């Protein structure tokens, strides 16, 4: 920023301090952040659709299936080149990255997040990578919200709130569903539903939707009109669909983590690109509906046009008038969408999992309804409604977001006739999936590292604590062969501490000597040369592992050992000590930030 710009900003901040209250300014910023998130989402969508339209020229029509194999590989290669030669930074999954920024970075998200996903996600999805744009939209919006807050020197709590506003704005702009967007921000990002935070979320969502309407008009992603409302007699079918979507959600999660771990074993990004690119190209050649985001599948199924949803296949002898072949193909889309999406990520593509989850749910729900209608039960169900219910069940299970699933589908269908079925399917799917998969794809790795923000303020306080700020290193270290005389003259006399870590030549922690251990022999000069560190030292009550222990683990170790000081080992080497008093002081200060 130039000197003139900094001077102008300083004058504005002084004026703002005198004339605008903090709450009013937060409202203003929430509108600004919502608009920025809306613009970011619009740019993402338009870039992706522009690339897609270039690849749908009549010139390519006769080679469509072959190009379904080639185009995704081209997109992945372009993303690889951009990452290696320009960005030179890791681009994580949008929502997971934002969650990490909220929990461990105090909401300070890097500026490159604004443009990284804005460039790489359209290339991935536009060229046919089987991913969505919701995650990248949240990443772009969150980075815009964070950097806006930093620009105007807002405190940590406001910075976190504006990131939530930006996330809600991205969701609202993507689906034109402002109410669901607020629920999404609260449910996924664990924001407090206080009046002070609810109003900014409302303002951000509305401003994002208005921005989307300004650029995209009244067009919506999903086109559906509810024809059949809730039927009490269909409740057993809704329950069964909830169970089916639950186990499909478990399958989705297991596939995601399994394929992700498979690609992690290859250190070379080029090798990941080669293996993943060939795999995704092959899948798209044989199953064209997996190509790109896949909104066409959902909309065609909602219109009852399953032939257009299935699209052309290389198998010319398939009899698509046979409903069971159609059902098999829809189930194939359900099974392979998760594989294709995760393989795209493994190959280096950038995108989100939100929309692929909707695609899987729509195919599964429609196939489920077709099975019910064709096995001779004597009654039929509305296939469009069950397409929506399948989407709800997958969202509730895979994303662990049942409220978002219910409100999103209810809002985009412009009616609430399906509220009861939506709640039944979402509740069952979420409950069963939660039993088998404790955390969503967004949060699993964060939870394993103890970095996941929740609605529990105590837990959030522990997560937000920085271990480096409570570790003390000004202790005199002793070696095993040192004498008592050396301890007294070089350690006790020169240190204000009352305990001394013992380490070997490789700085590995061996034990500890406390002042009480030598107090009774301090004035017996005859022992100065006879007693060594090895004779006196003993094991400490417990050891904190810097690399593995979370703040919650550290608190538990203090509780279980009753110790007031515990040593810290980092990468197998002695690193310092943490005192209970300093840890509790830091905890109290952090807790004030969350309850202020």
PDB file of N, CA and C in Angstrom, residues 233-310:
ATOM      1  N   UNK A 233     -48.571 -41.649   4.532  1.00  0.00           N
ATOM      2  CA  UNK A 233     -48.369 -43.068   4.241  1.00  0.00           C
ATOM      3  C   UNK A 233     -46.965 -43.372   3.712  1.00  0.00           C
ATOM      4  N   UNK A 234     -46.245 -42.322   3.278  1.00  0.00           N
ATOM      5  CA  UNK A 234     -44.907 -42.526   2.724  1.00  0.00           C
ATOM      6  C   UNK A 234     -43.797 -42.496   3.788  1.00  0.00           C
ATOM      7  N   UNK A 235     -44.188 -42.323   5.058  1.00  0.00           N
ATOM      8  CA  UNK A 235     -43.168 -42.199   6.111  1.00  0.00           C
ATOM      9  C   UNK A 235     -42.214 -43.397   6.144  1.00  0.00           C
ATOM     10  N   UNK A 236     -42.689 -44.647   6.043  1.00  0.00           N
ATOM     11  CA  UNK A 236     -41.735 -45.773   6.031  1.00  0.00           C
ATOM     12  C   UNK A 236     -40.723 -45.673   4.885  1.00  0.00           C
ATOM     13  N   UNK A 237     -41.163 -45.149   3.732  1.00  0.00           N
ATOM     14  CA  UNK A 237     -40.252 -44.993   2.599  1.00  0.00           C
ATOM     15  C   UNK A 237     -39.222 -43.911   2.897  1.00  0.00           C
ATOM     16  N   UNK A 238     -39.655 -42.824   3.561  1.00  0.00           N
ATOM     17  CA  UNK A 238     -38.715 -41.770   3.940  1.00  0.00           C
ATOM     18  C   UNK A 238     -37.660 -42.309   4.916  1.00  0.00           C
ATOM     19  N   UNK A 239     -38.121 -43.114   5.854  1.00  0.00           N
ATOM     20  CA  UNK A 239     -37.193 -43.689   6.837  1.00  0.00           C
ATOM     21  C   UNK A 239     -36.170 -44.581   6.139  1.00  0.00           C
ATOM     22  N   UNK A 240     -36.657 -45.405   5.210  1.00  0.00           N
ATOM     23  CA  UNK A 240     -35.756 -46.287   4.479  1.00  0.00           C
ATOM     24  C   UNK A 240     -34.743 -45.471   3.657  1.00  0.00           C
ATOM     25  N   UNK A 241     -35.206 -44.393   3.031  1.00  0.00           N
ATOM     26  CA  UNK A 241     -34.285 -43.543   2.269  1.00  0.00           C
ATOM     27  C   UNK A 241     -33.249 -42.913   3.190  1.00  0.00           C
ATOM     28  N   UNK A 242     -33.656 -42.518   4.387  1.00  0.00           N
ATOM     29  CA  UNK A 242     -32.700 -41.977   5.359  1.00  0.00           C
ATOM     30  C   UNK A 242     -31.594 -42.959   5.676  1.00  0.00           C
ATOM     31  N   UNK A 243     -31.975 -44.224   5.840  1.00  0.00           N
ATOM     32  CA  UNK A 243     -30.971 -45.267   6.119  1.00  0.00           C
ATOM     33  C   UNK A 243     -30.048 -45.464   4.918  1.00  0.00           C
ATOM     34  N   UNK A 244     -30.636 -45.500   3.722  1.00  0.00           N
ATOM     35  CA  UNK A 244     -29.840 -45.693   2.503  1.00  0.00           C
ATOM     36  C   UNK A 244     -28.847 -44.540   2.309  1.00  0.00           C
ATOM     37  N   UNK A 245     -29.320 -43.307   2.480  1.00  0.00           N
ATOM     38  CA  UNK A 245     -28.417 -42.158   2.317  1.00  0.00           C
ATOM     39  C   UNK A 245     -27.347 -42.131   3.399  1.00  0.00           C
ATOM     40  N   UNK A 246     -27.684 -42.635   4.577  1.00  0.00           N
ATOM     41  CA  UNK A 246     -26.691 -42.675   5.660  1.00  0.00           C
ATOM     42  C   UNK A 246     -25.515 -43.577   5.286  1.00  0.00           C
ATOM     43  N   UNK A 247     -25.821 -44.772   4.845  1.00  0.00           N
ATOM     44  CA  UNK A 247     -24.727 -45.695   4.513  1.00  0.00           C
ATOM     45  C   UNK A 247     -23.993 -45.268   3.237  1.00  0.00           C
ATOM     46  N   UNK A 248     -24.699 -44.563   2.350  1.00  0.00           N
ATOM     47  CA  UNK A 248     -24.009 -43.987   1.191  1.00  0.00           C
ATOM     48  C   UNK A 248     -23.068 -42.873   1.638  1.00  0.00           C
ATOM     49  N   UNK A 249     -23.478 -42.122   2.654  1.00  0.00           N
ATOM     50  CA  UNK A 249     -22.620 -41.073   3.208  1.00  0.00           C
ATOM     51  C   UNK A 249     -21.371 -41.660   3.849  1.00  0.00           C
ATOM     52  N   UNK A 250     -21.545 -42.782   4.547  1.00  0.00           N
ATOM     53  CA  UNK A 250     -20.390 -43.462   5.141  1.00  0.00           C
ATOM     54  C   UNK A 250     -19.447 -43.928   4.032  1.00  0.00           C
ATOM     55  N   UNK A 251     -20.027 -44.486   2.974  1.00  0.00           N
ATOM     56  CA  UNK A 251     -19.227 -44.909   1.820  1.00  0.00           C
ATOM     57  C   UNK A 251     -18.449 -43.727   1.242  1.00  0.00           C
ATOM     58  N   UNK A 252     -19.135 -42.599   1.051  1.00  0.00           N
ATOM     59  CA  UNK A 252     -18.513 -41.390   0.505  1.00  0.00           C
ATOM     60  C   UNK A 252     -17.298 -41.004   1.355  1.00  0.00           C
ATOM     61  N   UNK A 253     -17.476 -40.936   2.668  1.00  0.00           N
ATOM     62  CA  UNK A 253     -16.393 -40.516   3.563  1.00  0.00           C
ATOM     63  C   UNK A 253     -15.226 -41.490   3.531  1.00  0.00           C
ATOM     64  N   UNK A 254     -15.521 -42.779   3.553  1.00  0.00           N
ATOM     65  CA  UNK A 254     -14.455 -43.785   3.541  1.00  0.00           C
ATOM     66  C   UNK A 254     -13.668 -43.735   2.231  1.00  0.00           C
ATOM     67  N   UNK A 255     -14.385 -43.578   1.121  1.00  0.00           N
ATOM     68  CA  UNK A 255     -13.721 -43.465  -0.187  1.00  0.00           C
ATOM     69  C   UNK A 255     -12.828 -42.237  -0.217  1.00  0.00           C
ATOM     70  N   UNK A 256     -13.354 -41.119   0.290  1.00  0.00           N
ATOM     71  CA  UNK A 256     -12.584 -39.873   0.267  1.00  0.00           C
ATOM     72  C   UNK A 256     -11.269 -40.033   1.028  1.00  0.00           C
ATOM     73  N   UNK A 257     -11.335 -40.526   2.241  1.00  0.00           N
ATOM     74  CA  UNK A 257     -10.113 -40.649   3.039  1.00  0.00           C
ATOM     75  C   UNK A 257      -9.191 -41.735   2.496  1.00  0.00           C
ATOM     76  N   UNK A 258      -9.781 -42.810   1.958  1.00  0.00           N
ATOM     77  CA  UNK A 258      -8.961 -43.886   1.408  1.00  0.00           C
ATOM     78  C   UNK A 258      -8.174 -43.437   0.191  1.00  0.00           C
ATOM     79  N   UNK A 259      -8.841 -42.776  -0.754  1.00  0.00           N
ATOM     80  CA  UNK A 259      -8.154 -42.316  -1.966  1.00  0.00           C
ATOM     81  C   UNK A 259      -7.166 -41.195  -1.630  1.00  0.00           C
ATOM     82  N   UNK A 260      -7.549 -40.316  -0.717  1.00  0.00           N
ATOM     83  CA  UNK A 260      -6.639 -39.239  -0.296  1.00  0.00           C
ATOM     84  C   UNK A 260      -5.350 -39.813   0.271  1.00  0.00           C
ATOM     85  N   UNK A 261      -5.471 -40.815   1.136  1.00  0.00           N
ATOM     86  CA  UNK A 261      -4.282 -41.446   1.716  1.00  0.00           C
ATOM     87  C   UNK A 261      -3.461 -42.181   0.654  1.00  0.00           C
ATOM     88  N   UNK A 262      -4.144 -42.743  -0.349  1.00  0.00           N
ATOM     89  CA  UNK A 262      -3.428 -43.419  -1.437  1.00  0.00           C
ATOM     90  C   UNK A 262      -2.522 -42.443  -2.179  1.00  0.00           C
ATOM     91  N   UNK A 263      -3.030 -41.259  -2.498  1.00  0.00           N
ATOM     92  CA  UNK A 263      -2.235 -40.281  -3.239  1.00  0.00           C
ATOM     93  C   UNK A 263      -1.132 -39.668  -2.380  1.00  0.00           C
ATOM     94  N   UNK A 264      -1.327 -39.657  -1.063  1.00  0.00           N
ATOM     95  CA  UNK A 264      -0.302 -39.071  -0.178  1.00  0.00           C
ATOM     96  C   UNK A 264       0.999 -39.867  -0.186  1.00  0.00           C
ATOM     97  N   UNK A 265       0.919 -41.136  -0.574  1.00  0.00           N
ATOM     98  CA  UNK A 265       2.137 -41.940  -0.577  1.00  0.00           C
ATOM     99  C   UNK A 265       3.079 -41.563  -1.717  1.00  0.00           C
ATOM    100  N   UNK A 266       2.593 -40.783  -2.679  1.00  0.00           N
ATOM    101  CA  UNK A 266       3.442 -40.321  -3.780  1.00  0.00           C
ATOM    102  C   UNK A 266       3.905 -38.892  -3.479  1.00  0.00           C
ATOM    103  N   UNK A 267       5.171 -38.730  -3.200  1.00  0.00           N
ATOM    104  CA  UNK A 267       5.693 -37.406  -2.869  1.00  0.00           C
ATOM    105  C   UNK A 267       5.731 -36.497  -4.085  1.00  0.00           C
ATOM    106  N   UNK A 268       5.931 -37.061  -5.266  1.00  0.00           N
ATOM    107  CA  UNK A 268       6.010 -36.273  -6.490  1.00  0.00           C
ATOM    108  C   UNK A 268       4.618 -35.831  -6.948  1.00  0.00           C
ATOM    109  N   UNK A 269       4.426 -34.520  -7.087  1.00  0.00           N
ATOM    110  CA  UNK A 269       3.155 -34.012  -7.598  1.00  0.00           C
ATOM    111  C   UNK A 269       2.920 -34.431  -9.042  1.00  0.00           C
ATOM    112  N   UNK A 270       4.005 -34.552  -9.789  1.00  0.00           N
ATOM    113  CA  UNK A 270       3.880 -34.967 -11.181  1.00  0.00           C
ATOM    114  C   UNK A 270       3.353 -36.395 -11.267  1.00  0.00           C
ATOM    115  N   UNK A 271       3.802 -37.256 -10.361  1.00  0.00           N
ATOM    116  CA  UNK A 271       3.331 -38.643 -10.363  1.00  0.00           C
ATOM    117  C   UNK A 271       1.860 -38.705  -9.972  1.00  0.00           C
ATOM    118  N   UNK A 272       1.460 -37.868  -9.016  1.00  0.00           N
ATOM    119  CA  UNK A 272       0.040 -37.812  -8.638  1.00  0.00           C
ATOM    120  C   UNK A 272      -0.805 -37.357  -9.819  1.00  0.00           C
ATOM    121  N   UNK A 273      -0.293 -36.365 -10.542  1.00  0.00           N
ATOM    122  CA  UNK A 273      -1.008 -35.856 -11.712  1.00  0.00           C
ATOM    123  C   UNK A 273      -1.164 -36.942 -12.765  1.00  0.00           C
ATOM    124  N   UNK A 274      -0.107 -37.686 -13.020  1.00  0.00           N
ATOM    125  CA  UNK A 274      -0.143 -38.730 -14.037  1.00  0.00           C
ATOM    126  C   UNK A 274      -1.151 -39.816 -13.681  1.00  0.00           C
ATOM    127  N   UNK A 275      -1.049 -40.321 -12.462  1.00  0.00           N
ATOM    128  CA  UNK A 275      -1.939 -41.407 -12.036  1.00  0.00           C
ATOM    129  C   UNK A 275      -3.376 -40.918 -11.944  1.00  0.00           C
ATOM    130  N   UNK A 276      -3.574 -39.793 -11.269  1.00  0.00           N
ATOM    131  CA  UNK A 276      -4.922 -39.267 -11.088  1.00  0.00           C
ATOM    132  C   UNK A 276      -5.554 -38.816 -12.395  1.00  0.00           C
ATOM    133  N   UNK A 277      -4.761 -38.165 -13.255  1.00  0.00           N
ATOM    134  CA  UNK A 277      -5.285 -37.687 -14.537  1.00  0.00           C
ATOM    135  C   UNK A 277      -5.772 -38.822 -15.408  1.00  0.00           C
ATOM    136  N   UNK A 278      -4.998 -39.886 -15.500  1.00  0.00           N
ATOM    137  CA  UNK A 278      -5.399 -41.042 -16.306  1.00  0.00           C
ATOM    138  C   UNK A 278      -6.648 -41.713 -15.725  1.00  0.00           C
ATOM    139  N   UNK A 279      -6.695 -41.769 -14.385  1.00  0.00           N
ATOM    140  CA  UNK A 279      -7.844 -42.422 -13.738  1.00  0.00           C
ATOM    141  C   UNK A 279      -9.123 -41.616 -13.951  1.00  0.00           C
ATOM    142  N   UNK A 280      -9.049 -40.290 -13.755  1.00  0.00           N
ATOM    143  CA  UNK A 280     -10.256 -39.481 -13.916  1.00  0.00           C
ATOM    144  C   UNK A 280     -10.676 -39.441 -15.385  1.00  0.00           C
ATOM    145  N   UNK A 281      -9.709 -39.383 -16.298  1.00  0.00           N
ATOM    146  CA  UNK A 281     -10.043 -39.392 -17.715  1.00  0.00           C
ATOM    147  C   UNK A 281     -10.764 -40.662 -18.117  1.00  0.00           C
ATOM    148  N   UNK A 282     -10.306 -41.788 -17.611  1.00  0.00           N
ATOM    149  CA  UNK A 282     -10.939 -43.077 -17.914  1.00  0.00           C
ATOM    150  C   UNK A 282     -12.359 -43.134 -17.385  1.00  0.00           C
ATOM    151  N   UNK A 283     -12.549 -42.660 -16.138  1.00  0.00           N
ATOM    152  CA  UNK A 283     -13.904 -42.679 -15.552  1.00  0.00           C
ATOM    153  C   UNK A 283     -14.864 -41.799 -16.343  1.00  0.00           C
ATOM    154  N   UNK A 284     -14.409 -40.623 -16.755  1.00  0.00           N
ATOM    155  CA  UNK A 284     -15.291 -39.716 -17.490  1.00  0.00           C
ATOM    156  C   UNK A 284     -15.585 -40.222 -18.896  1.00  0.00           C
ATOM    157  N   UNK A 285     -14.665 -40.975 -19.480  1.00  0.00           N
ATOM    158  CA  UNK A 285     -14.905 -41.546 -20.807  1.00  0.00           C
ATOM    159  C   UNK A 285     -16.064 -42.540 -20.754  1.00  0.00           C
ATOM    160  N   UNK A 286     -16.069 -43.380 -19.719  1.00  0.00           N
ATOM    161  CA  UNK A 286     -17.100 -44.410 -19.619  1.00  0.00           C
ATOM    162  C   UNK A 286     -18.374 -43.899 -18.939  1.00  0.00           C
ATOM    163  N   UNK A 287     -18.247 -42.871 -18.066  1.00  0.00           N
ATOM    164  CA  UNK A 287     -19.427 -42.337 -17.368  1.00  0.00           C
ATOM    165  C   UNK A 287     -19.439 -40.817 -17.545  1.00  0.00           C
ATOM    166  N   UNK A 288     -19.876 -40.320 -18.702  1.00  0.00           N
ATOM    167  CA  UNK A 288     -19.849 -38.880 -18.999  1.00  0.00           C
ATOM    168  C   UNK A 288     -20.571 -37.998 -17.984  1.00  0.00           C
ATOM    169  N   UNK A 289     -21.638 -38.462 -17.296  1.00  0.00           N
ATOM    170  CA  UNK A 289     -22.297 -37.574 -16.324  1.00  0.00           C
ATOM    171  C   UNK A 289     -21.387 -37.117 -15.181  1.00  0.00           C
ATOM    172  N   UNK A 290     -20.246 -37.798 -14.986  1.00  0.00           N
ATOM    173  CA  UNK A 290     -19.315 -37.382 -13.936  1.00  0.00           C
ATOM    174  C   UNK A 290     -18.535 -36.133 -14.337  1.00  0.00           C
ATOM    175  N   UNK A 291     -18.656 -35.726 -15.587  1.00  0.00           N
ATOM    176  CA  UNK A 291     -17.891 -34.606 -16.125  1.00  0.00           C
ATOM    177  C   UNK A 291     -18.317 -33.292 -15.467  1.00  0.00           C
ATOM    178  N   UNK A 292     -17.344 -32.521 -14.955  1.00  0.00           N
ATOM    179  CA  UNK A 292     -17.604 -31.191 -14.410  1.00  0.00           C
ATOM    180  C   UNK A 292     -18.427 -31.224 -13.139  1.00  0.00           C
ATOM    181  N   UNK A 293     -19.101 -30.090 -12.872  1.00  0.00           N
ATOM    182  CA  UNK A 293     -19.887 -29.986 -11.636  1.00  0.00           C
ATOM    183  C   UNK A 293     -21.068 -30.942 -11.640  1.00  0.00           C
ATOM    184  N   UNK A 294     -21.838 -30.949 -12.708  1.00  0.00           N
ATOM    185  CA  UNK A 294     -22.931 -31.907 -12.815  1.00  0.00           C
ATOM    186  C   UNK A 294     -24.314 -31.372 -12.535  1.00  0.00           C
ATOM    187  N   UNK A 295     -24.501 -30.036 -12.638  1.00  0.00           N
ATOM    188  CA  UNK A 295     -25.835 -29.493 -12.396  1.00  0.00           C
ATOM    189  C   UNK A 295     -26.859 -30.040 -13.388  1.00  0.00           C
ATOM    190  N   UNK A 296     -26.405 -30.376 -14.594  1.00  0.00           N
ATOM    191  CA  UNK A 296     -27.327 -30.915 -15.583  1.00  0.00           C
ATOM    192  C   UNK A 296     -27.996 -32.184 -15.101  1.00  0.00           C
ATOM    193  N   UNK A 297     -27.256 -33.020 -14.378  1.00  0.00           N
ATOM    194  CA  UNK A 297     -27.834 -34.256 -13.842  1.00  0.00           C
ATOM    195  C   UNK A 297     -28.997 -33.924 -12.923  1.00  0.00           C
ATOM    196  N   UNK A 298     -28.741 -33.037 -11.962  1.00  0.00           N
ATOM    197  CA  UNK A 298     -29.793 -32.706 -10.995  1.00  0.00           C
ATOM    198  C   UNK A 298     -31.023 -32.114 -11.664  1.00  0.00           C
ATOM    199  N   UNK A 299     -30.816 -31.124 -12.513  1.00  0.00           N
ATOM    200  CA  UNK A 299     -31.958 -30.448 -13.131  1.00  0.00           C
ATOM    201  C   UNK A 299     -32.748 -31.376 -14.046  1.00  0.00           C
ATOM    202  N   UNK A 300     -32.055 -32.240 -14.782  1.00  0.00           N
ATOM    203  CA  UNK A 300     -32.762 -33.167 -15.663  1.00  0.00           C
ATOM    204  C   UNK A 300     -33.541 -34.207 -14.872  1.00  0.00           C
ATOM    205  N   UNK A 301     -32.961 -34.677 -13.780  1.00  0.00           N
ATOM    206  CA  UNK A 301     -33.685 -35.627 -12.941  1.00  0.00           C
ATOM    207  C   UNK A 301     -34.893 -34.976 -12.283  1.00  0.00           C
ATOM    208  N   UNK A 302     -34.747 -33.717 -11.879  1.00  0.00           N
ATOM    209  CA  UNK A 302     -35.876 -33.002 -11.272  1.00  0.00           C
ATOM    210  C   UNK A 302     -36.988 -32.774 -12.281  1.00  0.00           C
ATOM    211  N   UNK A 303     -36.627 -32.652 -13.568  1.00  0.00           N
ATOM    212  CA  UNK A 303     -37.630 -32.488 -14.626  1.00  0.00           C
ATOM    213  C   UNK A 303     -38.198 -33.830 -15.086  1.00  0.00           C
ATOM    214  N   UNK A 304     -37.640 -34.925 -14.587  1.00  0.00           N
ATOM    215  CA  UNK A 304     -38.106 -36.245 -14.997  1.00  0.00           C
ATOM    216  C   UNK A 304     -37.477 -36.749 -16.272  1.00  0.00           C
ATOM    217  N   UNK A 305     -36.420 -36.085 -16.730  1.00  0.00           N
ATOM    218  CA  UNK A 305     -35.753 -36.467 -17.983  1.00  0.00           C
ATOM    219  C   UNK A 305     -34.456 -37.216 -17.655  1.00  0.00           C
ATOM    220  N   UNK A 306     -34.603 -38.500 -17.298  1.00  0.00           N
ATOM    221  CA  UNK A 306     -33.413 -39.251 -16.881  1.00  0.00           C
ATOM    222  C   UNK A 306     -32.493 -39.576 -18.060  1.00  0.00           C
ATOM    223  N   UNK A 307     -33.031 -39.609 -19.278  1.00  0.00           N
ATOM    224  CA  UNK A 307     -32.183 -39.894 -20.443  1.00  0.00           C
ATOM    225  C   UNK A 307     -31.167 -38.780 -20.669  1.00  0.00           C
ATOM    226  N   UNK A 308     -31.604 -37.510 -20.505  1.00  0.00           N
ATOM    227  CA  UNK A 308     -30.672 -36.393 -20.643  1.00  0.00           C
ATOM    228  C   UNK A 308     -29.688 -36.361 -19.483  1.00  0.00           C
ATOM    229  N   UNK A 309     -30.152 -36.786 -18.309  1.00  0.00           N
ATOM    230  CA  UNK A 309     -29.270 -36.813 -17.141  1.00  0.00           C
ATOM    231  C   UNK A 309     -28.150 -37.831 -17.323  1.00  0.00           C
ATOM    232  N   UNK A 310     -28.494 -38.982 -17.865  1.00  0.00           N
ATOM    233  CA  UNK A 310     -27.492 -40.025 -18.076  1.00  0.00           C
ATOM    234  C   UNK A 310     -26.503 -39.637 -19.161  1.00  0.00           C
TER     235      UNK A 310
END
